[in-house]
Coordinates of C-alpha atoms and ligand atoms in Angstrom, one line a residue:
M599 CA -31.9 -2.8 25.2
T600 CA -32.5 -0.2 22.5
L601 CA -28.9 1.0 22.9
L602 CA -27.6 -2.5 22.6
L603 CA -29.5 -3.2 19.5
L604 CA -28.4 0.1 17.9
A605 CA -24.8 -0.6 18.7
T606 CA -25.1 -4.1 17.1
A607 CA -26.7 -2.6 14.0
A608 CA -24.0 0.0 13.8
L609 CA -21.3 -2.6 13.8
A610 CA -23.1 -4.8 11.2
A611 CA -23.6 -1.9 8.8
P612 CA -21.2 -2.0 5.8
A613 CA -18.6 0.8 5.7
T614 CA -16.9 -0.2 2.4
A615 CA -16.3 1.5 -0.8
A616 CA -16.2 5.0 0.4
P617 CA -14.0 7.0 -1.9
P618 CA -11.5 9.4 -0.5
G619 CA -13.2 12.4 1.0
A620 CA -16.5 10.7 1.3
A621 CA -15.9 9.2 4.8
D622 CA -19.3 10.5 5.9
A623 CA -21.2 8.6 3.3
A624 CA -20.7 5.3 5.0
V625 CA -21.1 6.7 8.5
L626 CA -22.8 4.6 11.0
A627 CA -25.6 5.4 13.4
G628 CA -23.4 5.3 16.5
E629 CA -24.9 8.1 18.5
A630 CA -28.4 8.1 16.9
A631 CA -30.1 7.4 20.1
G632 CA -29.0 10.7 21.5
P633 CA -27.0 11.4 24.6
A634 CA -27.5 9.1 27.5
I635 CA -26.4 10.0 31.0
V636 CA -23.1 8.5 31.9
P637 CA -21.8 9.5 35.3
A638 CA -18.4 10.9 34.8
A639 CA -15.8 8.9 36.7
A640 CA -13.8 11.2 39.0
K641 CA -10.5 10.7 37.3
A642 CA -11.4 9.4 33.9
I643 CA -9.0 10.7 31.3
T644 CA -9.7 8.3 28.5
G645 CA -12.8 7.2 26.7
I646 CA -13.1 3.9 24.7
T647 CA -15.8 3.7 22.0
T648 CA -18.2 0.8 22.4
A649 CA -19.5 1.1 18.9
N650 CA -18.5 2.8 15.7
L651 CA -19.0 6.4 16.7
R652 CA -19.2 9.8 15.0
L653 CA -16.7 12.5 16.0
R654 CA -18.4 15.9 15.4
T655 CA -17.4 19.5 15.3
G656 CA -19.8 20.4 18.2
A657 CA -21.8 18.9 21.0
G658 CA -24.8 17.5 19.2
T659 CA -26.0 15.6 16.2
K660 CA -26.6 18.8 14.2
Y661 CA -22.8 19.4 14.0
K662 CA -20.7 18.2 11.1
V663 CA -19.2 14.8 11.2
I664 CA -15.4 14.9 11.3
N665 CA -14.8 11.2 11.2
T666 CA -16.2 7.9 12.4
L667 CA -14.2 6.3 15.2
P668 CA -14.3 2.5 15.0
K669 CA -15.4 0.6 18.1
G670 CA -12.5 0.3 20.5
T671 CA -10.9 3.6 19.6
R672 CA -9.3 5.3 22.6
V673 CA -9.9 9.0 22.9
K674 CA -8.5 11.6 25.3
L675 CA -11.2 13.3 27.4
V676 CA -11.1 17.1 27.4
S677 CA -14.3 18.3 28.9
K678 CA -18.0 17.3 29.2
K679 CA -21.1 19.3 28.4
S680 CA -24.3 19.0 30.5
N681 CA -26.1 17.4 27.5
G682 CA -23.7 14.4 27.8
W683 CA -21.3 15.2 25.0
W684 CA -17.6 14.9 25.5
K685 CA -15.0 17.1 23.9
V686 CA -12.2 14.6 23.0
T687 CA -8.9 14.5 21.2
V688 CA -8.0 11.5 19.1
G689 CA -4.7 11.4 17.2
T690 CA -4.2 15.0 16.1
R691 CA -7.9 15.9 16.0
T692 CA -10.3 17.4 18.5
G693 CA -14.1 17.0 18.3
W694 CA -17.2 15.9 20.2
V695 CA -18.8 12.5 20.7
S696 CA -21.9 11.4 22.5
S697 CA -21.1 9.7 25.8
A698 CA -23.7 7.0 25.0
Y699 CA -21.1 4.8 23.5
L700 CA -18.1 5.7 25.6
T701 CA -16.6 3.6 28.4
L702 CA -14.5 5.8 30.6
S703 CA -11.1 4.8 31.9
T704 CA -8.5 6.2 34.2
K705 CA -5.7 4.9 32.0
A706 CA -4.0 7.2 29.5
T707 CA -4.8 6.9 25.8
T708 CA -2.3 4.9 23.8
N709 CA -2.6 6.7 20.5
A710 CA 0.8 6.8 19.1
L711 CA 1.2 10.5 18.8
G712 CA 4.9 10.4 19.5
Y713 CA 5.7 7.7 17.0
I714 CA 8.8 8.2 15.0
S715 CA 9.0 6.7 11.5
R716 CA 11.0 3.4 11.5
G717 CA 12.1 4.0 8.0
L718 CA 9.7 1.5 6.4
T719 CA 9.3 1.6 2.6
Y720 CA 6.6 4.1 1.8
R721 CA 6.4 5.9 -1.4
D722 CA 3.9 7.0 -3.9
K723 CA 5.2 4.9 -6.7
G724 CA 5.4 1.8 -4.5
P725 CA 7.5 -1.0 -6.0
N726 CA 7.0 0.1 -9.6
K727 CA 10.5 1.2 -10.5
S728 CA 10.0 0.8 -14.2
S729 CA 9.0 3.6 -16.7
R730 CA 5.6 1.9 -17.2
V731 CA 2.5 3.4 -15.8
V732 CA 0.5 1.4 -13.3
L733 CA -3.2 1.8 -13.0
T734 CA -4.5 1.2 -9.5
F735 CA -8.1 0.7 -8.5
D736 CA -9.3 0.8 -4.8
D737 CA -12.3 -0.2 -2.8
C738 CA -14.9 -2.5 -4.4
P739 CA -16.3 -3.4 -7.8
K740 CA -20.0 -2.9 -8.3
T741 CA -20.7 -6.4 -9.5
L742 CA -18.8 -9.6 -10.2
T743 CA -19.7 -9.2 -13.9
A744 CA -18.0 -5.8 -14.0
F745 CA -15.0 -7.2 -12.1
D746 CA -14.6 -10.2 -14.4
A747 CA -14.9 -8.0 -17.5
V748 CA -11.9 -6.0 -16.4
L749 CA -9.9 -9.1 -15.5
K750 CA -10.7 -10.7 -18.8
Y751 CA -9.7 -7.5 -20.7
A752 CA -6.5 -7.0 -18.7
Y753 CA -5.5 -10.6 -19.2
A754 CA -6.2 -10.6 -22.9
N755 CA -4.2 -7.4 -23.4
N756 CA -1.3 -8.3 -21.1
I757 CA -2.0 -5.5 -18.7
G758 CA -1.1 -5.7 -15.0
L759 CA -3.4 -3.7 -12.8
V760 CA -3.1 -3.1 -9.1
L761 CA -6.3 -3.8 -7.2
A762 CA -6.8 -2.7 -3.6
P763 CA -10.2 -4.1 -2.3
T764 CA -11.2 -3.7 1.3
G765 CA -11.6 -6.8 3.5
A766 CA -15.3 -6.0 3.7
C767 CA -15.5 -6.0 -0.1
I768 CA -13.9 -9.4 -0.3
S769 CA -16.2 -10.7 2.4
S770 CA -19.3 -9.4 0.6
F771 CA -18.3 -11.0 -2.7
R772 CA -17.5 -14.2 -0.9
S773 CA -21.0 -14.3 0.7
K774 CA -22.8 -13.1 -2.4
Y775 CA -21.1 -15.1 -5.1
G776 CA -18.9 -17.6 -3.3
V777 CA -15.9 -16.0 -4.9
N778 CA -12.6 -14.8 -3.6
I779 CA -12.0 -11.8 -5.8
A780 CA -8.4 -11.4 -4.7
A781 CA -7.5 -14.9 -5.7
R782 CA -9.5 -14.5 -8.9
A783 CA -7.5 -11.4 -9.9
R784 CA -4.2 -12.9 -9.0
A785 CA -4.9 -15.9 -11.1
K786 CA -5.1 -13.5 -14.1
G787 CA -1.7 -12.0 -13.4
Q788 CA -3.1 -9.0 -11.5
W789 CA -1.6 -7.5 -8.4
V790 CA -3.8 -7.3 -5.3
I791 CA -2.8 -5.3 -2.2
N792 CA -4.4 -4.4 1.1
H793 CA -6.8 -1.5 1.6
S794 CA -7.8 -2.2 5.3
V795 CA -10.9 -4.1 6.5
S796 CA -13.6 -1.5 6.6
H797 CA -12.0 1.7 5.1
V798 CA -11.7 3.8 8.2
D799 CA -9.3 6.7 8.5
L800 CA -6.5 5.0 10.4
R801 CA -5.0 8.2 12.0
P802 CA -7.3 8.4 15.0
L803 CA -6.6 4.8 15.9
S804 CA -3.9 3.5 18.2
C805 CA -1.0 1.7 16.4
A806 CA -2.4 -1.7 17.5
A807 CA -6.0 -0.9 16.5
G808 CA -4.7 0.3 13.1
A809 CA -2.7 -2.9 12.6
K810 CA -5.9 -4.8 13.3
Q811 CA -7.7 -2.9 10.5
L812 CA -4.9 -4.1 8.2
Q813 CA -5.3 -7.7 9.2
G814 CA -8.4 -9.9 9.7
S815 CA -10.4 -10.1 6.6
G816 CA -8.1 -7.6 4.8
V817 CA -6.0 -8.6 1.8
L818 CA -2.9 -10.5 2.9
S819 CA 0.0 -8.8 1.1
N820 CA 3.2 -7.0 1.9
Y821 CA 1.8 -3.7 0.4
G822 CA -1.2 -1.7 1.4
R823 CA -2.8 1.6 0.6
P824 CA -4.2 3.5 3.6
P825 CA -7.9 4.6 3.2
Y826 CA -8.0 8.2 1.9
G827 CA -4.2 8.1 1.7
A828 CA -4.4 9.4 5.3
L829 CA -1.0 9.0 6.9
D830 CA 0.7 10.0 10.1
G831 CA 3.1 8.4 12.6
S832 CA 0.4 6.2 14.1
V833 CA -0.6 4.9 10.7
E834 CA 3.1 4.2 9.8
C835 CA 3.4 2.3 13.0
A836 CA 0.3 0.2 12.2
Y837 CA 1.7 -0.7 8.8
A838 CA 5.0 -1.6 10.3
T839 CA 3.3 -3.7 12.9
A840 CA 1.3 -5.5 10.2
G841 CA 4.5 -6.1 8.2
M842 CA 3.3 -4.0 5.3
N843 CA 4.8 -1.3 3.1
I844 CA 2.7 1.7 2.2
W845 CA 1.9 2.4 -1.5
T846 CA 0.0 5.6 -2.1
W847 CA -0.1 7.2 -5.6
N848 CA 1.2 10.2 -7.5
V849 CA -1.6 10.7 -10.0
D850 CA -5.1 11.3 -8.8
T851 CA -7.9 11.2 -11.3
E852 CA -10.5 12.1 -8.6
D853 CA -12.8 9.7 -10.5
W854 CA -15.1 9.5 -7.4
K855 CA -15.6 13.2 -7.5
V856 CA -16.1 13.9 -11.2
K857 CA -18.2 10.8 -11.8
N858 CA -17.5 11.1 -15.5
K859 CA -15.9 8.5 -17.7
A860 CA -14.4 10.8 -20.3
L861 CA -12.9 13.1 -17.7
T862 CA -11.5 10.2 -15.6
V863 CA -9.9 8.7 -18.8
S864 CA -8.4 12.0 -20.0
R865 CA -7.0 12.8 -16.5
A866 CA -5.4 9.3 -16.3
I867 CA -3.9 9.9 -19.8
N868 CA -2.7 13.5 -19.4
R869 CA -1.6 13.5 -15.7
A870 CA 0.5 10.4 -16.0
S871 CA 4.2 10.3 -16.7
A872 CA 6.9 7.5 -16.8
G873 CA 6.6 5.3 -13.8
S874 CA 3.4 6.8 -12.5
T875 CA 0.9 5.2 -10.1
V876 CA -2.6 6.3 -11.1
L877 CA -5.4 6.2 -8.6
M878 CA -8.9 5.2 -9.5
H879 CA -11.7 3.1 -7.9
M880 CA -13.3 -0.1 -8.9
Q881 CA -16.8 1.3 -8.3
W882 CA -16.3 4.3 -10.7
Y883 CA -15.9 4.9 -14.4
G884 CA -12.3 4.2 -15.0
F885 CA -12.9 0.5 -14.1
S886 CA -14.2 -0.9 -17.3
P887 CA -12.6 -2.6 -20.4
D888 CA -13.4 0.4 -22.5
S889 CA -12.0 3.0 -20.1
I890 CA -8.7 1.0 -19.7
R891 CA -8.5 0.5 -23.5
Q892 CA -8.8 4.3 -24.0
I893 CA -6.3 5.0 -21.3
K894 CA -3.9 2.5 -22.9
A895 CA -4.3 4.1 -26.3
G896 CA -4.0 7.7 -25.0
L897 CA -0.9 6.9 -23.0
G898 CA 0.5 5.2 -26.1
K899 CA 0.2 8.4 -28.1
R900 CA 2.2 10.1 -25.3
G901 CA 4.9 7.4 -25.6
L902 CA 3.8 5.8 -22.3
K903 CA 3.1 2.1 -21.7
L904 CA 1.1 0.3 -19.1
C905 CA 2.5 -2.2 -16.6
R906 CA 2.1 -5.7 -17.9
A907 CA 0.4 -8.7 -16.3
Y908 CA 2.6 -11.0 -14.2
R909 CA 4.7 -13.4 -16.3
G910 CA 7.2 -14.5 -13.8
S911 CA 9.9 -12.4 -12.1
D912 CA 11.9 -12.1 -15.4
N913 CA 8.7 -11.2 -17.3
T914 CA 9.2 -13.7 -20.0
G915 CA 6.8 -16.7 -19.5
P916 CA 3.1 -16.9 -20.1
I917 CA 0.8 -14.9 -17.7
S918 CA 0.7 -16.7 -14.4
S919 CA -0.7 -16.2 -11.0
A920 CA 0.7 -13.1 -9.4
P921 CA 2.2 -13.6 -5.9
R922 CA 0.6 -12.1 -2.8
Y923 CA 3.9 -10.7 -1.8
L924 CA 5.1 -8.2 -4.3
P925 CA 8.7 -8.2 -5.3
S926 CA 10.6 -5.0 -4.3
S927 CA 10.8 -4.2 -8.0
L928 CA 7.6 -4.9 -9.9
P929 CA 8.2 -6.7 -13.2
C930 CA 6.1 -4.3 -15.1
Ligands
LIG499 ZN1 -10.4 3.7 -0.7

């Protein structure tokens, strides 16, 4: 009973808004109850996680967390310790998980290790083929007020931002404020792309499980940004399955790391060049009217312009609702 309750709580816990590199911050209490005794099936070669579960560097909770494996992840069993911890491989990684939340199977894992790229569109500058700089903001805004302030500023100044909220973020704003932030942003001529449902590293997942993370409550679009920018063949397969192109970035402000407005702004200004895609996050300091105003002014001094809000495919009409499906060449 305790185990069941814990597993349920683990699933219900939000895992949104973790900036790149901070996967552990949103980690769930998968194995918190400690190892339970699971009799090893004689020929079990695969384990399937029954809750969101931590993959660690050693056989115990004192070891460092490598990653959180979402419920339903298939892992390859390597060996088991007497304390009930399994050494497993998942994707290209090897680590340890508690057996308390593993169902054992005799079927082979389906992680798409041998996946060969199908040649889908995937590039750091995405569909921005113009010389204008596009500012992109991932994850989740802190408040609706903060979000609306940026939308209002961008609209008034004819700036087209790219926003990549997680599905969990959209759900939380819907339940908290009764608002669909993706629709709200598009109505102001802003581009909104997918950033998975719950911001997990997609690499350890099977292609099918990865595709599921890109669907459900996630943003419906033809472009998506993988959490942490983490890519491998399995992730490519997931995007192809979900019918989505991958858009990463080529300028990283590391706003989540520096936690400093002036530094975030100056990095966006000084690291950008013509056609750049600049990465920031909605919960950090680049996401405010004043930061964007400073970035616009600073880029202007360097002879660079920001992408404009959507004004039709020929970019001539008044600002109108940006489409879900981005054109292959963004009218920046
Ligand atoms: Zn993110």
